[in-house]
PDB file of C-alpha atoms in Angstrom:
ATOM      1  CA  ARG A   1     182.443 100.501  89.250  1.00 40.00           C
ATOM      2  CA  ALA A   2     180.345  99.044  92.018  1.00 44.00           C
ATOM      3  CA  ARG A   3     176.630  98.963  91.335  1.00 51.00           C
ATOM      4  CA  THR A   4     173.918  99.013  93.893  1.00 53.00           C
ATOM      5  CA  SER A   5     170.439  97.737  93.327  1.00 54.00           C
ATOM      6  CA  PRO A   6     167.616 100.213  93.591  1.00 56.00           C
ATOM      7  CA  CYS A   7     165.314 100.040  96.563  1.00 55.00           C
ATOM      8  CA  ARG A   8     161.547 100.366  96.101  1.00 49.00           C
ATOM      9  CA  PRO A   9     159.566  99.917  99.308  1.00 53.00           C
ATOM     10  CA  SER A  10     155.887 100.680  99.572  1.00 50.00           C
ATOM     11  CA  ARG A  11     154.357 101.134 103.023  1.00 55.00           C
ATOM     12  CA  PRO A  12     157.526 100.074 104.801  1.00 77.00           C
ATOM     13  CA  ILE A  13     157.956  99.831 108.534  1.00 90.00           C
ATOM     14  CA  SER A  14     160.965 102.129 108.387  1.00 93.00           C
ATOM     15  CA  ASN A  15     162.018 102.093 112.024  1.00 94.00           C
ATOM     16  CA  PRO A  16     160.799  98.817 113.553  1.00 92.00           C
ATOM     17  CA  SER A  17     162.826  99.135 116.742  1.00 90.00           C
ATOM     18  CA  ALA A  18     160.791 102.273 117.539  1.00 93.00           C
ATOM     19  CA  CYS A  19     157.237 101.035 116.911  1.00 93.00           C
ATOM     20  CA  PRO A  20     154.909  98.497 118.565  1.00 93.00           C
ATOM     21  CA  TRP A  21     154.852  96.120 115.563  1.00 91.00           C
ATOM     22  CA  GLY A  22     158.612  96.071 115.346  1.00 91.00           C
ATOM     23  CA  ASP A  23     158.952  95.674 119.089  1.00 89.00           C
ATOM     24  CA  LYS A  24     156.741  92.585 118.973  1.00 90.00           C
ATOM     25  CA  ALA A  25     158.465  91.125 115.907  1.00 89.00           C
ATOM     26  CA  PHE A  26     162.018  91.876 117.009  1.00 87.00           C
ATOM     27  CA  THR A  27     161.359  90.524 120.499  1.00 88.00           C
ATOM     28  CA  GLY A  28     160.275  87.273 118.878  1.00 89.00           C
ATOM     29  CA  TYR A  29     163.252  87.195 116.517  1.00 86.00           C
ATOM     30  CA  PHE A  30     166.069  88.515 118.693  1.00 82.00           C
ATOM     31  CA  GLY A  31     164.936  88.596 122.322  1.00 80.00           C
ATOM     32  CA  ALA A  32     163.594  91.339 124.524  1.00 74.00           C
ATOM     33  CA  GLU A  33     166.656  92.384 126.482  1.00 60.00           C
ATOM     34  CA  GLN A  34     167.893  95.933 126.024  1.00 60.00           C
ATOM     35  CA  GLU A  35     171.380  94.872 124.940  1.00 64.00           C
ATOM     36  CA  ASP A  36     169.814  92.826 122.132  1.00 58.00           C
ATOM     37  CA  LYS A  37     167.800  95.856 121.062  1.00 61.00           C
ATOM     38  CA  ALA A  38     170.954  97.940 120.874  1.00 62.00           C
ATOM     39  CA  THR A  39     172.794  95.427 118.695  1.00 69.00           C
ATOM     40  CA  SER A  40     170.639  92.856 116.944  1.00 79.00           C
ATOM     41  CA  TRP A  41     167.653  95.135 116.523  1.00 87.00           C
ATOM     42  CA  ALA A  42     169.631  98.005 115.020  1.00 88.00           C
ATOM     43  CA  ALA A  43     171.263  95.639 112.528  1.00 88.00           C
ATOM     44  CA  HIS A  44     167.809  94.928 111.062  1.00 89.00           C
ATOM     45  CA  ASP A  45     166.256  98.392 111.280  1.00 93.00           C
ATOM     46  CA  ALA A  46     166.397 100.498 108.102  1.00 94.00           C
ATOM     47  CA  THR A  47     166.574 103.772 110.026  1.00 96.00           C
ATOM     48  CA  HIS A  48     169.526 102.613 112.129  1.00 94.00           C
ATOM     49  CA  LEU A  49     171.257 101.082 109.115  1.00 94.00           C
ATOM     50  CA  ILE A  50     170.987 104.225 106.984  1.00 96.00           C
ATOM     51  CA  ALA A  51     172.422 106.259 109.868  1.00 95.00           C
ATOM     52  CA  SER A  52     175.443 103.959 110.166  1.00 93.00           C
ATOM     53  CA  ASP A  53     178.884 104.876 108.875  1.00 93.00           C
ATOM     54  CA  ALA A  54     178.462 102.326 106.076  1.00 93.00           C
ATOM     55  CA  TRP A  55     175.883 104.571 104.361  1.00 94.00           C
ATOM     56  CA  LYS A  56     177.169 108.067 105.190  1.00 95.00           C
ATOM     57  CA  GLY A  57     177.319 110.118 101.999  1.00 95.00           C
ATOM     58  CA  LYS A  58     176.238 107.210  99.766  1.00 96.00           C
ATOM     59  CA  ASP A  59     173.667 107.187  96.960  1.00 95.00           C
ATOM     60  CA  LEU A  60     170.834 104.792  97.829  1.00 93.00           C
ATOM     61  CA  LYS A  61     168.636 105.049  94.712  1.00 93.00           C
ATOM     62  CA  ALA A  62     165.472 104.485  96.759  1.00 93.00           C
ATOM     63  CA  LEU A  63     161.872 105.275  95.879  1.00 94.00           C
ATOM     64  CA  ILE A  64     159.559 104.998  98.884  1.00 94.00           C
ATOM     65  CA  ASP A  65     155.800 105.540  98.858  1.00 94.00           C
ATOM     66  CA  VAL A  66     153.664 105.973 101.967  1.00 94.00           C
ATOM     67  CA  GLY A  67     149.912 106.544 101.931  1.00 94.00           C
ATOM     68  CA  THR A  68     148.766 109.280 104.305  1.00 96.00           C
ATOM     69  CA  GLY A  69     145.417 107.509 104.716  1.00 96.00           C
ATOM     70  CA  ASP A  70     147.109 104.314 105.888  1.00 94.00           C
ATOM     71  CA  ASP A  71     145.888 103.473 109.392  1.00 94.00           C
ATOM     72  CA  PHE A  72     149.254 101.900 110.168  1.00 94.00           C
ATOM     73  CA  TYR A  73     150.957 105.177 109.226  1.00 95.00           C
ATOM     74  CA  LYS A  74     148.494 107.137 111.371  1.00 96.00           C
ATOM     75  CA  GLN A  75     149.128 104.768 114.312  1.00 96.00           C
ATOM     76  CA  GLY A  76     152.868 105.445 114.176  1.00 95.00           C
ATOM     77  CA  GLN A  77     153.807 101.980 112.932  1.00 95.00           C
ATOM     78  CA  LEU A  78     155.599 102.942 109.695  1.00 96.00           C
ATOM     79  CA  LEU A  79     157.687 105.932 110.861  1.00 97.00           C
ATOM     80  CA  PRO A  80     158.991 107.147 107.481  1.00 97.00           C
ATOM     81  CA  GLU A  81     159.763 110.515 109.097  1.00 98.00           C
ATOM     82  CA  ASN A  82     162.434 108.866 111.246  1.00 98.00           C
ATOM     83  CA  PHE A  83     163.983 107.308 108.154  1.00 97.00           C
ATOM     84  CA  ALA A  84     163.914 110.629 106.266  1.00 98.00           C
ATOM     85  CA  LYS A  85     165.619 112.383 109.179  1.00 98.00           C
ATOM     86  CA  ALA A  86     168.327 109.696 109.349  1.00 98.00           C
ATOM     87  CA  VAL A  87     168.875 109.989 105.575  1.00 98.00           C
ATOM     88  CA  GLN A  88     169.323 113.741 105.844  1.00 98.00           C
ATOM     89  CA  GLU A  89     171.636 113.544 108.855  1.00 98.00           C
ATOM     90  CA  ALA A  90     173.797 110.869 107.181  1.00 98.00           C
ATOM     91  CA  GLY A  91     174.065 112.848 103.946  1.00 98.00           C
ATOM     92  CA  VAL A  92     172.618 109.957 101.956  1.00 98.00           C
ATOM     93  CA  THR A  93     171.456 110.959  98.480  1.00 97.00           C
ATOM     94  CA  GLY A  94     169.103 109.395  95.967  1.00 96.00           C
ATOM     95  CA  VAL A  95     166.217 108.792  98.385  1.00 96.00           C
ATOM     96  CA  THR A  96     162.777 109.855  97.196  1.00 96.00           C
ATOM     97  CA  LEU A  97     160.113 109.591  99.880  1.00 96.00           C
ATOM     98  CA  ARG A  98     156.647 110.318  98.532  1.00 96.00           C
ATOM     99  CA  TYR A  99     153.568 110.785 100.681  1.00 96.00           C
ATOM    100  CA  GLN A 100     150.506 109.769  98.674  1.00 96.00           C
ATOM    101  CA  GLU A 101     147.535 111.747  99.948  1.00 96.00           C
ATOM    102  CA  ASN A 102     144.615 109.654 101.240  1.00 95.00           C
ATOM    103  CA  TYR A 103     145.981 106.287 100.065  1.00 95.00           C
ATOM    104  CA  ASP A 104     145.701 103.458 102.566  1.00 92.00           C
ATOM    105  CA  HIS A 105     147.415 100.071 102.975  1.00 83.00           C
ATOM    106  CA  SER A 106     145.540  98.340 100.161  1.00 87.00           C
ATOM    107  CA  TYR A 107     145.921  96.707  96.780  1.00 88.00           C
ATOM    108  CA  TYR A 108     144.813  99.971  95.158  1.00 91.00           C
ATOM    109  CA  PHE A 109     147.754 101.790  96.675  1.00 90.00           C
ATOM    110  CA  ILE A 110     150.206  99.255  95.274  1.00 89.00           C
ATOM    111  CA  SER A 111     148.512  99.021  91.886  1.00 92.00           C
ATOM    112  CA  THR A 112     148.467 102.797  91.499  1.00 94.00           C
ATOM    113  CA  PHE A 113     152.190 103.277  92.061  1.00 93.00           C
ATOM    114  CA  ALA A 114     153.651  99.911  91.000  1.00 93.00           C
ATOM    115  CA  GLN A 115     154.626 101.157  87.541  1.00 95.00           C
ATOM    116  CA  ASP A 116     156.598 104.030  89.089  1.00 96.00           C
ATOM    117  CA  HIS A 117     158.598 101.484  91.058  1.00 93.00           C
ATOM    118  CA  VAL A 118     159.176  99.258  88.027  1.00 94.00           C
ATOM    119  CA  ASP A 119     160.373 102.286  86.046  1.00 95.00           C
ATOM    120  CA  HIS A 120     162.600 103.357  88.927  1.00 94.00           C
ATOM    121  CA  ALA A 121     164.241  99.930  89.099  1.00 92.00           C
ATOM    122  CA  ALA A 122     164.660  99.763  85.336  1.00 94.00           C
ATOM    123  CA  LYS A 123     166.717 102.976  85.341  1.00 92.00           C
ATOM    124  CA  TYR A 124     169.380 101.263  87.408  1.00 88.00           C
ATOM    125  CA  LEU A 125     169.130  97.643  86.339  1.00 86.00           C
ATOM    126  CA  LEU A 126     169.054  97.948  82.567  1.00 75.00           C
TER     127      LEU A 126
END
């Protein structure tokens, strides 16, 4: 039986090809031309990857936390909603996306929920 490793992002930039940070980073990594965005960028964008045929109907075993007080979330840099929509449309299961009220992009956010992510990983790795 094939095993997949659990995924445990906190504050991820979920759809970098659709946000200013990702645009800047991906332009530096892959080039700015539109054809690059359609190929290279999508191959490194979690939202595009989860929507691909490779993940349709699969079980991802992901625990994702996003703080609603995170300025980067408020600025539209993280875009977890796009990822959640792609998960639903692709029929991917096992994805838990939690919005943590009033948490920002700080050490306290990570330290508060780190044990949840360790426990989540342990369920699949042990």
